[in-house]
Coordinates of C-alpha atoms in Angstrom, one line a residue:
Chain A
X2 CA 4.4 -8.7 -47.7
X3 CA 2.2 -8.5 -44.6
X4 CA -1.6 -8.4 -44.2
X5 CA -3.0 -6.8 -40.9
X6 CA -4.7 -9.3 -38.6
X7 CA -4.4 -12.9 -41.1
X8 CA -2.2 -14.4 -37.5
X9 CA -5.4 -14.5 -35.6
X10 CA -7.6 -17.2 -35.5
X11 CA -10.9 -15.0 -35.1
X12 CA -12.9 -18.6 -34.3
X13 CA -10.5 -19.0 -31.1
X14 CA -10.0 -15.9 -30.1
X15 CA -7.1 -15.5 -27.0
X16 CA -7.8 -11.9 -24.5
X17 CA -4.4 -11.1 -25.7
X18 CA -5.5 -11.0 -29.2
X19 CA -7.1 -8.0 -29.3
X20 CA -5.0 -7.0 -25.9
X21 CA -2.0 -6.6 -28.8
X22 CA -4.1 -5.1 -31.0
X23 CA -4.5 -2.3 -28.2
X24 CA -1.1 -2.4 -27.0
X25 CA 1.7 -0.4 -28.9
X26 CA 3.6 2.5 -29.0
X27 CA 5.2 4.3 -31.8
X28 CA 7.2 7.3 -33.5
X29 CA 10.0 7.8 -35.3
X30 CA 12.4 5.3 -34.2
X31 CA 15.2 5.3 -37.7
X32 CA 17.6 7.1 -35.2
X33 CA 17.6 5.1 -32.2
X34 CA 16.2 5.2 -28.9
X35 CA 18.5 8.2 -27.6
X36 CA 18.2 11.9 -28.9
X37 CA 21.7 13.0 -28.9
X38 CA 22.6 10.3 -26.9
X39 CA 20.4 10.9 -24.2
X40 CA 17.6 8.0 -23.0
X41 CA 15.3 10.9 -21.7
X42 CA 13.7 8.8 -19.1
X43 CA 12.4 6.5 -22.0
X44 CA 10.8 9.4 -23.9
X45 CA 13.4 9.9 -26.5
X46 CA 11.3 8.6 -29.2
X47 CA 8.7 11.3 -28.3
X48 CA 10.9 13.8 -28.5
X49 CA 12.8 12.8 -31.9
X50 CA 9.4 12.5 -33.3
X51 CA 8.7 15.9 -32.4
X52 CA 12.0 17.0 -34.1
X53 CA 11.2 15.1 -37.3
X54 CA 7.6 16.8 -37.0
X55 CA 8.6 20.2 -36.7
X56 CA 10.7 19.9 -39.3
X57 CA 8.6 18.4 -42.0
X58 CA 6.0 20.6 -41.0
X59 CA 8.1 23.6 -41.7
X60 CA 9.0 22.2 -44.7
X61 CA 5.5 21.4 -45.5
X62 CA 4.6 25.2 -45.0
X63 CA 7.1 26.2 -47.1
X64 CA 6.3 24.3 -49.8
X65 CA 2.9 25.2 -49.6
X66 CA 4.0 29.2 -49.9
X67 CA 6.3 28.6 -52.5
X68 CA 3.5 26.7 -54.5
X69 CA 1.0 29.0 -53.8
X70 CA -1.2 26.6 -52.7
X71 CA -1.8 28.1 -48.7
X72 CA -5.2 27.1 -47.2
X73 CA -7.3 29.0 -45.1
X74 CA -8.0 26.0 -42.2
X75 CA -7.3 22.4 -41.8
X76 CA -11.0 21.5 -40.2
X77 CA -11.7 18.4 -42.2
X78 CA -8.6 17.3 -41.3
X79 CA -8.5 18.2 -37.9
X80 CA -11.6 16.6 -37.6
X81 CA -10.0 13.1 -39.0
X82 CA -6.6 13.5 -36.7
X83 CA -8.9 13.8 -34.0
X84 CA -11.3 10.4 -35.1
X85 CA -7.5 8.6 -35.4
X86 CA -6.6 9.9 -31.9
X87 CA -9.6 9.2 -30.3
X88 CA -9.7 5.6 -31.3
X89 CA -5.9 5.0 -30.3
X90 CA -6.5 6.3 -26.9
X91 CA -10.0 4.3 -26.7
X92 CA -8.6 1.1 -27.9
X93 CA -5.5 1.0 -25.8
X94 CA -6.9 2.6 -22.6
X95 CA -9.5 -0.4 -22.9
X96 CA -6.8 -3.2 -23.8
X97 CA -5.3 -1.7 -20.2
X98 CA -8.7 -1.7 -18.3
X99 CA -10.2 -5.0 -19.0
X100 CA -7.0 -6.5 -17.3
X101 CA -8.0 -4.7 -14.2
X102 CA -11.7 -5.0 -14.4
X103 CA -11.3 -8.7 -14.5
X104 CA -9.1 -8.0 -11.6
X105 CA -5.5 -10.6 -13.0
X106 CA -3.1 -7.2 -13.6
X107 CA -2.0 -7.5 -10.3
X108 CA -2.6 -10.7 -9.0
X109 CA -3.5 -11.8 -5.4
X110 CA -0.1 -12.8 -3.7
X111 CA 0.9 -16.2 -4.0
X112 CA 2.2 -18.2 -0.7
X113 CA 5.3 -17.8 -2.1
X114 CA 5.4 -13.7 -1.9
X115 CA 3.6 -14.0 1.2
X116 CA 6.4 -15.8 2.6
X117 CA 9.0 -12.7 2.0
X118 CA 10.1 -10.2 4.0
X119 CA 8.3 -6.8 3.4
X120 CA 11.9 -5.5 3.1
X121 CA 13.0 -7.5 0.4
X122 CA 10.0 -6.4 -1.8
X123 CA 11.1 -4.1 -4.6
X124 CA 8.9 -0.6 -4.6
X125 CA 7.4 -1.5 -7.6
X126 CA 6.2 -5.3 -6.2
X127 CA 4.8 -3.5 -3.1
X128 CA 2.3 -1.2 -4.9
X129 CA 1.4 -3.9 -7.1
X130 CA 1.2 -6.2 -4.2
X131 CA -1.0 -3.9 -2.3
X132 CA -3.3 -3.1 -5.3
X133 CA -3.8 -6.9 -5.8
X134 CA -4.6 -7.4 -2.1
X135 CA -7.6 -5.2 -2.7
X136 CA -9.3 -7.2 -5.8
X137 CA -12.6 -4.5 -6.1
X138 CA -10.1 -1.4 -6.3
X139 CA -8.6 -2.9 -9.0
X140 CA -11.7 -3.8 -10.8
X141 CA -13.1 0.3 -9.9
X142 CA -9.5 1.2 -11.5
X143 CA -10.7 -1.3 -14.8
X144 CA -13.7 0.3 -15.1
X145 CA -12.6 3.8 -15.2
X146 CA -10.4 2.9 -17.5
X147 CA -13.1 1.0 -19.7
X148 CA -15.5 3.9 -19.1
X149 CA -12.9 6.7 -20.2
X150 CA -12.0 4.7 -23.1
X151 CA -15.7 4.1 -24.4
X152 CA -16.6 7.4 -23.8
X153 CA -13.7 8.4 -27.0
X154 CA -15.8 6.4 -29.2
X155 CA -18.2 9.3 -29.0
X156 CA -17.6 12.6 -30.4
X157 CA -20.0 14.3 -28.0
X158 CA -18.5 12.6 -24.8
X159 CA -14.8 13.0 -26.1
X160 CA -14.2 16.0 -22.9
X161 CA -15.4 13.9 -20.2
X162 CA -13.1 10.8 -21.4
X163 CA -10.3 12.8 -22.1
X164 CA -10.3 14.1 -19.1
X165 CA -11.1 11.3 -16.8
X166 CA -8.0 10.0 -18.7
X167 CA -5.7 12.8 -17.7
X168 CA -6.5 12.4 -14.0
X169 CA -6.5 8.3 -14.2
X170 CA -3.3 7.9 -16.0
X171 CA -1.8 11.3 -14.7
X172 CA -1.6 9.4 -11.5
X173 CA -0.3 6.2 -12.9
X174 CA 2.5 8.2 -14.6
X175 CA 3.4 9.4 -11.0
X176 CA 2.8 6.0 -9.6
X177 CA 5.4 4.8 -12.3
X178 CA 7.9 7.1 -11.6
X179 CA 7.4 7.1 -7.5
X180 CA 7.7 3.1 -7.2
X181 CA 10.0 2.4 -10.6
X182 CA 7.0 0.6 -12.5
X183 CA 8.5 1.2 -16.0
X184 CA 6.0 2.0 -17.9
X185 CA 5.8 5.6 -17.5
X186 CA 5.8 5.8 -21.3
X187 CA 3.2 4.2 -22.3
X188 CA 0.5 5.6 -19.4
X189 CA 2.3 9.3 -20.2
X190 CA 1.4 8.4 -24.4
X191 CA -2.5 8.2 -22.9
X192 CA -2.3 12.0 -20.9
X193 CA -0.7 13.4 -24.3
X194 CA -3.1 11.9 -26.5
X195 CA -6.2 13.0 -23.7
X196 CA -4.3 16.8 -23.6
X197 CA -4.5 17.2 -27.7
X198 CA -8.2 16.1 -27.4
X199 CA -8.9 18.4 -25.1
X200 CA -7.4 21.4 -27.2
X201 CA -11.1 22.6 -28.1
X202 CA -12.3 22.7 -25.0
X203 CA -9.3 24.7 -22.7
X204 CA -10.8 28.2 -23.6
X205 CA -14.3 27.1 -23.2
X206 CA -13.4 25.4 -19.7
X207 CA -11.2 28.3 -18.6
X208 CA -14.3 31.2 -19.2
X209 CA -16.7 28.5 -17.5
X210 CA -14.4 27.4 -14.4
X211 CA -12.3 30.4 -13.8
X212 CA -13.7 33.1 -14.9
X213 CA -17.5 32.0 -14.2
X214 CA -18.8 33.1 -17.7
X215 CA -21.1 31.6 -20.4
X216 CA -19.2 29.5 -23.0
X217 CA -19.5 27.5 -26.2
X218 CA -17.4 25.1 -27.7
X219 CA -16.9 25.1 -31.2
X220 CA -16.6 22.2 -33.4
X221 CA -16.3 21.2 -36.9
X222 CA -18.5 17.6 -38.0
X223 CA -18.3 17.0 -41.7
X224 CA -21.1 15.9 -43.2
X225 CA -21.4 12.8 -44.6
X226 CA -24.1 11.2 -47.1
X227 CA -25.7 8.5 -46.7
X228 CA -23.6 5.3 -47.8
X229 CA -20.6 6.7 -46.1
X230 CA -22.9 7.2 -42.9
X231 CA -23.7 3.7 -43.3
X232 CA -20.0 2.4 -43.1
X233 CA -19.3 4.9 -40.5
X234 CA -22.4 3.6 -38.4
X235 CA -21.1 0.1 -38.8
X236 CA -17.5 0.8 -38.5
X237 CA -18.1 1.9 -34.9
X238 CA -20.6 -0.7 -34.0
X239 CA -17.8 -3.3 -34.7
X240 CA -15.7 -1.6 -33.0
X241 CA -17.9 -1.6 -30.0
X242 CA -19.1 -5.3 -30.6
X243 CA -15.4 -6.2 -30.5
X244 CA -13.5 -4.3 -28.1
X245 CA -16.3 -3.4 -25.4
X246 CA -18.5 -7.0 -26.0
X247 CA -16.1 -10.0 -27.4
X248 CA -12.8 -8.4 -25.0
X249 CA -15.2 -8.7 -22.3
X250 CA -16.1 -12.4 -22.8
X251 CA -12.3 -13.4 -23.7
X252 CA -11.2 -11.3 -20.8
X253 CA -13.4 -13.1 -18.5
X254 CA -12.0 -16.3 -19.9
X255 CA -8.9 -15.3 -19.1
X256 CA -9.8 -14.3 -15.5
X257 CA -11.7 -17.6 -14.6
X258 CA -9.3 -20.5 -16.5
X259 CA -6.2 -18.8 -17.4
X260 CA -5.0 -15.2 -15.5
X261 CA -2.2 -14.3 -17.5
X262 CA 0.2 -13.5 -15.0
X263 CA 0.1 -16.6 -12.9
X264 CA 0.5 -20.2 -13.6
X265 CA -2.7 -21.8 -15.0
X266 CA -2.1 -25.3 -14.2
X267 CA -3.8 -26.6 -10.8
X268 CA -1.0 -27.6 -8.3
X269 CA -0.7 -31.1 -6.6
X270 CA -3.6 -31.2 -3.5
X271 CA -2.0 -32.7 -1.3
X272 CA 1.3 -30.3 -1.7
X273 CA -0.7 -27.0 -1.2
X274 CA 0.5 -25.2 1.6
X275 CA 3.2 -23.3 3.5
X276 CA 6.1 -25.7 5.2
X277 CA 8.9 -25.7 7.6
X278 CA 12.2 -27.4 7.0
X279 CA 12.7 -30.0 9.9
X280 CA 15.8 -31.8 7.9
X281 CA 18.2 -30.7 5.1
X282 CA 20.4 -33.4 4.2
X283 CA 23.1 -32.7 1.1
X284 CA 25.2 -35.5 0.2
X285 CA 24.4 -36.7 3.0
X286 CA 25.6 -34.3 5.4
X287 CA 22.9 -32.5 7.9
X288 CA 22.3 -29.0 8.0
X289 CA 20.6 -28.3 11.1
X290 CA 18.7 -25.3 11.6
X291 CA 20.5 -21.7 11.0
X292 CA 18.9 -18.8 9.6
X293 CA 22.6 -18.1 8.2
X294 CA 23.2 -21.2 6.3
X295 CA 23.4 -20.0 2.8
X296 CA 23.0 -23.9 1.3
X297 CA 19.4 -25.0 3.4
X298 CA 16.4 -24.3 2.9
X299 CA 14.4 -21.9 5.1
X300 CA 11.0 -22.7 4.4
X301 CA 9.2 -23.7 1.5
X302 CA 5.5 -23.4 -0.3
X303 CA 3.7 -25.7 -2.7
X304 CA 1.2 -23.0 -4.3
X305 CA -2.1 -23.9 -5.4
X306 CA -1.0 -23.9 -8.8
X307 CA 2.1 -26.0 -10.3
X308 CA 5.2 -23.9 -8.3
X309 CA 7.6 -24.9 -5.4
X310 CA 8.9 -22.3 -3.6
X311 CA 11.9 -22.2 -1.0
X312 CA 14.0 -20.1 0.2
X313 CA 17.9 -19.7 0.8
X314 CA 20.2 -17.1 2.8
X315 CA 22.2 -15.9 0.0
X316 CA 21.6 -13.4 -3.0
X317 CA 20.6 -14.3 -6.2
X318 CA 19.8 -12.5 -9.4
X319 CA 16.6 -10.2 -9.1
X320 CA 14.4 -10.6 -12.2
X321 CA 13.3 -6.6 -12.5
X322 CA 10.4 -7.1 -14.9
X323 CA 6.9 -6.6 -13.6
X324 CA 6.0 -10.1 -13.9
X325 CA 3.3 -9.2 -17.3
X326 CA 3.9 -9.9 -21.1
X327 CA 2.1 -12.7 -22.8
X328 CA 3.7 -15.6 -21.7
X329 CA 1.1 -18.9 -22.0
X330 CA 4.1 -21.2 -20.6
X331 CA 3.3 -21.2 -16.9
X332 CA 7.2 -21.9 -16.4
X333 CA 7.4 -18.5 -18.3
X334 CA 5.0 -16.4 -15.6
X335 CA 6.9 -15.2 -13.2
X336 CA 5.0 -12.6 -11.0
X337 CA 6.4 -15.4 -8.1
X338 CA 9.9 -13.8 -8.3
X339 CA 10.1 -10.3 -10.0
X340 CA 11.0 -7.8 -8.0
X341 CA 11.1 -10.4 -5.0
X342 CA 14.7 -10.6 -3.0
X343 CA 15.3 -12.7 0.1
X344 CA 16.8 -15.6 -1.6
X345 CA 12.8 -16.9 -2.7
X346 CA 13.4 -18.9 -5.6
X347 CA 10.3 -20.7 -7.4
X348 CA 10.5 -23.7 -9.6
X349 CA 7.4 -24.7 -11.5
X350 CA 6.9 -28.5 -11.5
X351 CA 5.6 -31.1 -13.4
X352 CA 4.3 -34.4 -11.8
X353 CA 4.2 -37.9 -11.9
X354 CA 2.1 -39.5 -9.4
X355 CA 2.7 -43.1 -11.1
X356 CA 6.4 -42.6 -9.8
X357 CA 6.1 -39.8 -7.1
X358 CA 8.3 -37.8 -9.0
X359 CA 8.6 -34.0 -9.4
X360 CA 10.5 -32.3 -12.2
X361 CA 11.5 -28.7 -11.3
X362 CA 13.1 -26.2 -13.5
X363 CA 13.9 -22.9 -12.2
X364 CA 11.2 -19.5 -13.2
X365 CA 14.3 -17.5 -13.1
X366 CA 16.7 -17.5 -16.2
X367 CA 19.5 -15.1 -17.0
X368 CA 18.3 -14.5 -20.4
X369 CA 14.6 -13.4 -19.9
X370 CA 12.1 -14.0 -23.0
X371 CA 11.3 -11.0 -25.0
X372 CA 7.8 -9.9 -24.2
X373 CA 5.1 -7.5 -25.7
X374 CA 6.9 -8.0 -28.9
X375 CA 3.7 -5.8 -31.0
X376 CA 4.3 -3.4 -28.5
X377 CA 7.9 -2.2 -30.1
X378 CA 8.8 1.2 -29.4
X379 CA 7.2 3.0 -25.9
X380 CA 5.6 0.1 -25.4
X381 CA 7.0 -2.0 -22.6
X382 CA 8.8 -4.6 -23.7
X383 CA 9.8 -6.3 -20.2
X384 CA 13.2 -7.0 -19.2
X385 CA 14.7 -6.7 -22.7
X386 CA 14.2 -3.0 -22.4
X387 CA 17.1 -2.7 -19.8
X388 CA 18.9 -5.6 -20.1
X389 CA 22.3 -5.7 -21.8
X390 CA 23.2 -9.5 -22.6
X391 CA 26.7 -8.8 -23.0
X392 CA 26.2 -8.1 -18.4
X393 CA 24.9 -11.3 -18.4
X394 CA 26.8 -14.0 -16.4
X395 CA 25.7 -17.4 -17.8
X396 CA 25.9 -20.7 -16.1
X397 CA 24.8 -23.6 -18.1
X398 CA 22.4 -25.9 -16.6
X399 CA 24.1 -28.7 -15.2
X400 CA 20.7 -31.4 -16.0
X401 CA 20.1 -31.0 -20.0
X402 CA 16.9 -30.9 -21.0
X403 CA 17.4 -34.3 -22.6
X404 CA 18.4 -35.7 -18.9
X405 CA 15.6 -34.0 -17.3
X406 CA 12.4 -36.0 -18.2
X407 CA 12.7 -39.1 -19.4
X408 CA 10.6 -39.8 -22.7
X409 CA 8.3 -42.1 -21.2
X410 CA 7.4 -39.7 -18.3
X411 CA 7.0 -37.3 -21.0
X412 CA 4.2 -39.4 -23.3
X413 CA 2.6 -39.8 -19.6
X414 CA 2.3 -36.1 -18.8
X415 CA 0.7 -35.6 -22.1
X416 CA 0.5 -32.2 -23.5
X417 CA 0.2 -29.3 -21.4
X418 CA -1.5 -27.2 -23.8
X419 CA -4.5 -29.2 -22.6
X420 CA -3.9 -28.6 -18.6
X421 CA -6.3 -25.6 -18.6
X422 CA -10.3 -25.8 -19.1
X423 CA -11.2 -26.1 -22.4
X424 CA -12.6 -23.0 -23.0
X425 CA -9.0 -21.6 -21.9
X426 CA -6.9 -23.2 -24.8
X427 CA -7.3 -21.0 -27.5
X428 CA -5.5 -21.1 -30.8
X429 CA -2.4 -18.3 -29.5
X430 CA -2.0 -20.7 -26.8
X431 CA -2.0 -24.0 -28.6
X432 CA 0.5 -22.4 -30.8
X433 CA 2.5 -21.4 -28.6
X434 CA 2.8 -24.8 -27.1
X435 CA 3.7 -26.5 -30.7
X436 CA 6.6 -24.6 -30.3
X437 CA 7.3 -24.7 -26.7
X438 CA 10.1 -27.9 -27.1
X439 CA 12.2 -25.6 -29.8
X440 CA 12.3 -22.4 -27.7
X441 CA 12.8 -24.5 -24.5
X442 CA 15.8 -26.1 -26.1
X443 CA 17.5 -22.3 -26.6
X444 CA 16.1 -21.5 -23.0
X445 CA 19.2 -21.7 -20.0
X446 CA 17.6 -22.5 -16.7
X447 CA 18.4 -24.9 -13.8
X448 CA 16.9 -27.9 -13.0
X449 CA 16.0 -30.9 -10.4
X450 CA 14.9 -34.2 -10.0
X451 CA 13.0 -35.3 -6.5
X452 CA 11.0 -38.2 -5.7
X453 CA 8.6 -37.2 -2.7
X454 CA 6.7 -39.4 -0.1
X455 CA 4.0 -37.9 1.4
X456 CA 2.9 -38.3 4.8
X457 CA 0.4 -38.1 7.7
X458 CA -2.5 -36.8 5.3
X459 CA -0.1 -34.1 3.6
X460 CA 1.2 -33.0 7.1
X461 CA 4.6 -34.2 6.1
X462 CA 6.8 -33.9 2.6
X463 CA 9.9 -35.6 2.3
X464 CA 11.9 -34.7 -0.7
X465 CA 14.8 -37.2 -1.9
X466 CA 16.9 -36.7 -5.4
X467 CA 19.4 -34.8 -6.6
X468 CA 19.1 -30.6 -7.0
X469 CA 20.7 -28.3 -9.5
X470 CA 24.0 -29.1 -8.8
X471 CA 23.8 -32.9 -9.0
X472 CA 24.3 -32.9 -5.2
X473 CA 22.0 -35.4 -3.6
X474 CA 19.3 -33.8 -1.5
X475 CA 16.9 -35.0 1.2
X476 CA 14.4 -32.3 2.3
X477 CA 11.6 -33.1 5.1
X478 CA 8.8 -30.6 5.0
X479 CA 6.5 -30.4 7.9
X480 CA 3.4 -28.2 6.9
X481 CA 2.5 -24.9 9.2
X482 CA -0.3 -23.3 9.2
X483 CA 0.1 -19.7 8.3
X484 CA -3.0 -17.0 9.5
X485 CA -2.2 -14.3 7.5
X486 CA -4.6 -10.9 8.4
X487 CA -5.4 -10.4 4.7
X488 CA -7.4 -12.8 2.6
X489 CA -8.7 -12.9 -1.2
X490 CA -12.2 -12.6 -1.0
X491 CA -14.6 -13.5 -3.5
X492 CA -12.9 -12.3 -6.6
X493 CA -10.2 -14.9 -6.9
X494 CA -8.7 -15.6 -10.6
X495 CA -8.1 -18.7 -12.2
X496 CA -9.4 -22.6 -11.5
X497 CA -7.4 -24.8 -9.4
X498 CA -10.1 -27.4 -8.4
Chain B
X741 CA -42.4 28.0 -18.0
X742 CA -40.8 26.7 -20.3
X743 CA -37.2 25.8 -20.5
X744 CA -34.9 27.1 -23.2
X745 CA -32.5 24.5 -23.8
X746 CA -28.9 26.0 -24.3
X747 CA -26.6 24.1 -26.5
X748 CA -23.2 24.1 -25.3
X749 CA -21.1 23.2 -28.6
X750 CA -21.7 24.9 -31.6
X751 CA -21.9 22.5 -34.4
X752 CA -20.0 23.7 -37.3
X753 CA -21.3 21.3 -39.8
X754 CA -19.8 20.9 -43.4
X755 CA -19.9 24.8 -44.8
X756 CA -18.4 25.5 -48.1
X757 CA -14.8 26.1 -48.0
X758 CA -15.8 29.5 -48.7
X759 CA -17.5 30.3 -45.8
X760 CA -14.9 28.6 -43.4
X761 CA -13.1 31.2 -40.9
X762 CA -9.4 31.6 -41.6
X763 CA -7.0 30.2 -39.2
X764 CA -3.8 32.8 -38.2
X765 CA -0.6 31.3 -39.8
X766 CA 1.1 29.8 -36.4
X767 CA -2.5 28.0 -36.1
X768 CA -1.4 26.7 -39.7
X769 CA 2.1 25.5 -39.1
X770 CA 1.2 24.2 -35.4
X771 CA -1.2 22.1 -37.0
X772 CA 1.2 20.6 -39.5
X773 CA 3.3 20.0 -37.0
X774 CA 1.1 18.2 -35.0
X775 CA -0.8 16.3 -37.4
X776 CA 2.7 14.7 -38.6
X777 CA 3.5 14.0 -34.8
X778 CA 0.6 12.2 -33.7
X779 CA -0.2 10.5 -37.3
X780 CA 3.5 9.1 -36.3
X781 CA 2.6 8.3 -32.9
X782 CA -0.9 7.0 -33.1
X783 CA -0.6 4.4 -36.2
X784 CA 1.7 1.5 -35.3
X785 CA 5.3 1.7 -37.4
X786 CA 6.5 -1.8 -36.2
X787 CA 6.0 -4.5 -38.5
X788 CA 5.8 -7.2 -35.7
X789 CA 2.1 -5.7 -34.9
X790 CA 0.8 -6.1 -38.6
X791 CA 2.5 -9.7 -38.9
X792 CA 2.3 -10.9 -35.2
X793 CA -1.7 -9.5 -34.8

């Protein structure tokens, strides 16, 4: 047996709670995600819902004729489809919006990404590069969203939402389609559901817009007495209090302490920065400089938060997700390498200052977590959607989990649930975290071991341990300053002071 | 002068069934059709939202 909504602690509320809430898609789904064994661009389920509609609404009519039980109309319940469809499109379209309006959808780029080629940005990275460049479009984009969405609640604003909706997220279903964004379903689901809203008003709009006449809309409001007004007054006024005023609170949370697509915990001070590679050194032989050296490393970036990047002159394995889902792990955000070529790899570290030691494990792993699991069917699901595991080469990591950190460091790094601000470690987070060792244990991703020296006030890194392949390494990192034309502004997410 | 205000919606509030206009049949059965389709695509069907929300 299930109950609706007993997993959330309503005391310590996450953004993503009621982001999930917001975020699903649906339909008939008994026969698979093909219709005749045709994917359909995603929208299969759309159209075997609409086979298993028109057929049990012919059936429905016939039954009614054979029972002699024909109506006249369907207002009342016309009038109710329309309350359930409003409220879907209001509550998800919002659940989308605050992500932008509290600009962390599409983050700022990291050193890392700003440290690869333009060229070996996948199509979808570069739009969502260049809206996240731009912080205050993004938040205009959030609230037109919000706005549309709000304006659903309302049975006398329902046009002008509906279709500020078709025009926003009829462009973002283009977007998706032009740059490969994946989730063409889900901002298509909002133009349908804005389309059948609109039904009432096409003839009205046609004789007022085209032909330049008069016009009235006609529509049917039941009327309700008194105690039923009552729980309709309140039902709406929670739902106002809770998706327009708590999501805006928790969203804000999750903007200033922990934006869900990048790493939340603050990176090493004296790391931060972009470096050159003045000496590679494995087992103990040199690699001087070459651009085509597929084993050195290139360059490198400590991020402000807890990442390494380098990079290496040879393909790798692209991770094709967009970077989102609900990951709390920051190991487990990986807007630092999807849809990012070049040879960038990012490793998220953990530190030990009382033995200058840094424990890196890879952000990229052959079997990606499942993500958006509420959001099932048309929903976006992340990689899993187009992954087939049965493709997936698998190399073991060659430093076990067990090796990695010894227990002692381990008691010293104390729990990382706690890295972010207080206000930041809600209940969905400090749950996921009680279970982070299991899953990591299942998890197959490469790991290293370096102690580092710092030099020169930071100016200089050296690197000395042994790397993913138990080779011995010695890196030397000399920092560079980088004076990139673009900067963040004012509206920069998280806290890494 | 005064302004007239003109309402743009007419407000059909609760009339007895009586009264209500009839709707052609195709209105009938495209409304049955759609009101299964977007019931189905509007409420959520996976049970990972009523257990994991």
């Amino acid at each position: 047996m299930v109950y609706p909504c007993v997993n959330i602690d309503w005391w310590n509320l996450d953004y993503r709670d009621l982001y999930d809430i917001c975020r699903f898609g649906s339909g008939v789904n008994y026969f698979g995600t093909t219709t005749f064994g045709a994917r359909l661009l995603g929208y299969s389920i759309w159209v075997n819902t609409l086979i298993f509609a028109t057929i049990a609404g012919l059936l429905w009519t016939l039954i009614v004729k054979i029972l002699k039980r024909e109506r006249k109309e369907y207002e009342r319940l016309y009038y109710w489809l329309n309350v359930i469809v409003r409220y879907r499109a209001g509550l998800g379209i919002i659940g989308f919006g605050f992500t932008k309006l509290f600009p962390v959808q599409m983050p700022y780029p990291s050193l890392g990404l700003l440290d690869t080629d333009y060229g070996d940005l996948t199509a979808q990275k570069i739009f969502w590069l260049s809206f996240g460049i731009v912080p205050w479009y993004q938040v205009f984009a959030g609230v037109l969203e919000v706005g549309a969405g709000a304006l659903l609640f309302f049975r006398r604003t329902v046009a002008i939402g509906a279709a500020l909706l078709v025009g926003a997220l009829g462009a973002i279903v283009v977007v998706n389609f032009a740059y490969d964004g994946g989730v063409h379903v889900y901002s298509s689901y909002f133009v349908l559901l804005s389309l059948f809203l609109l039904v009432p008003y096409y003839k009205p709009f046609y004789k007022v817009f085209v032909k330049e006449i008069p016009a009235q809309v006609s529509l049917f409001f039941p009327v309700f007495a008194t105690p039923l007004q009552v729980v309709r007054y309140s039902l709406k006024a929670l739902t106002i209090f809770l998706f327009i005023g708590v999501f805006f609170y928790l969203q804000y949370l999750d903007f200033r302490y922990d934006p869900y697509k990048q790493p939340s915990t603050a990176g090493y001070k004296a790391f931060r920065g972009n470096y050159a590679v003045s000496e590679f050194k494995l087992n103990g032989v040199e690699h001087p400089y070459d651009p085509l050296d597929t084993v050195r490393w290139q360059s490198a970036t400590f991020e402000k938060w807890s990442t390494l990047t380098f990079k290496v002159h040879r393909p790798l394995p692209l991770d094709l997700s967009n970077g989102g889902g609900d990951p709390k792990r920051d190991v487990n955000r990986t807007f630092e390498i999807s849809g990012v070529a070049g040879g960038q790899r990012a490793f998220h570290y953990y530190i030990d200052t009382v033995t200058q030691t840094l424990y890196l494990e890879d952000k990229y792993k052959p079997i990606p977590d499942e993500r958006n699991k509420t959001a099932d069917s048309g929903g976006d699901r992340g990689v899993r959607n187009y992954i087939s595991l049965n493709d997936v080469k698998i190399y073991g990591p060659t430093i076990s989990l067990e090796e990695w950190i010894p227990a002692e460091v381990k008691r010293r790094l104390g729990n990382e649930a706690d890295y972010v601000h207080p206000k930041a470690r809600t209940t969905r987070r400090l749950r996921e975290f009680a279970k982070a060792d299991e899953l990591a244990k299942r998890e197959i991703r490469q790991r290293f071991v370096v102690r580092y020296t710092i030099q020169n006030d930071g100016e200089r890194v050296i690197l000395r341990g042994v790397d993913e392949n138990r080779d011995s390494l010695y890196v030397v990192l000399d920092r560079v300053k980088k004076d990139y034309k673009i900067s963040p502004g004012k509206l920069v997410a998280g806290q890494y002071e | 002068m005064s302004k007239k205000k003109i309402d743009t919606a007419v407000i059909n509030h609760d009339t007895s069934y009586v009264d209500r206009k009839q709707w052609p049949q195709w209105q009938r059965i495209l409304f049955r059709i759609s009101f299964i389709f977007f019931i189905l695509i509007a409420i959520p069907n996976n049970p990972h939202w009523y257990t994991h929300v």
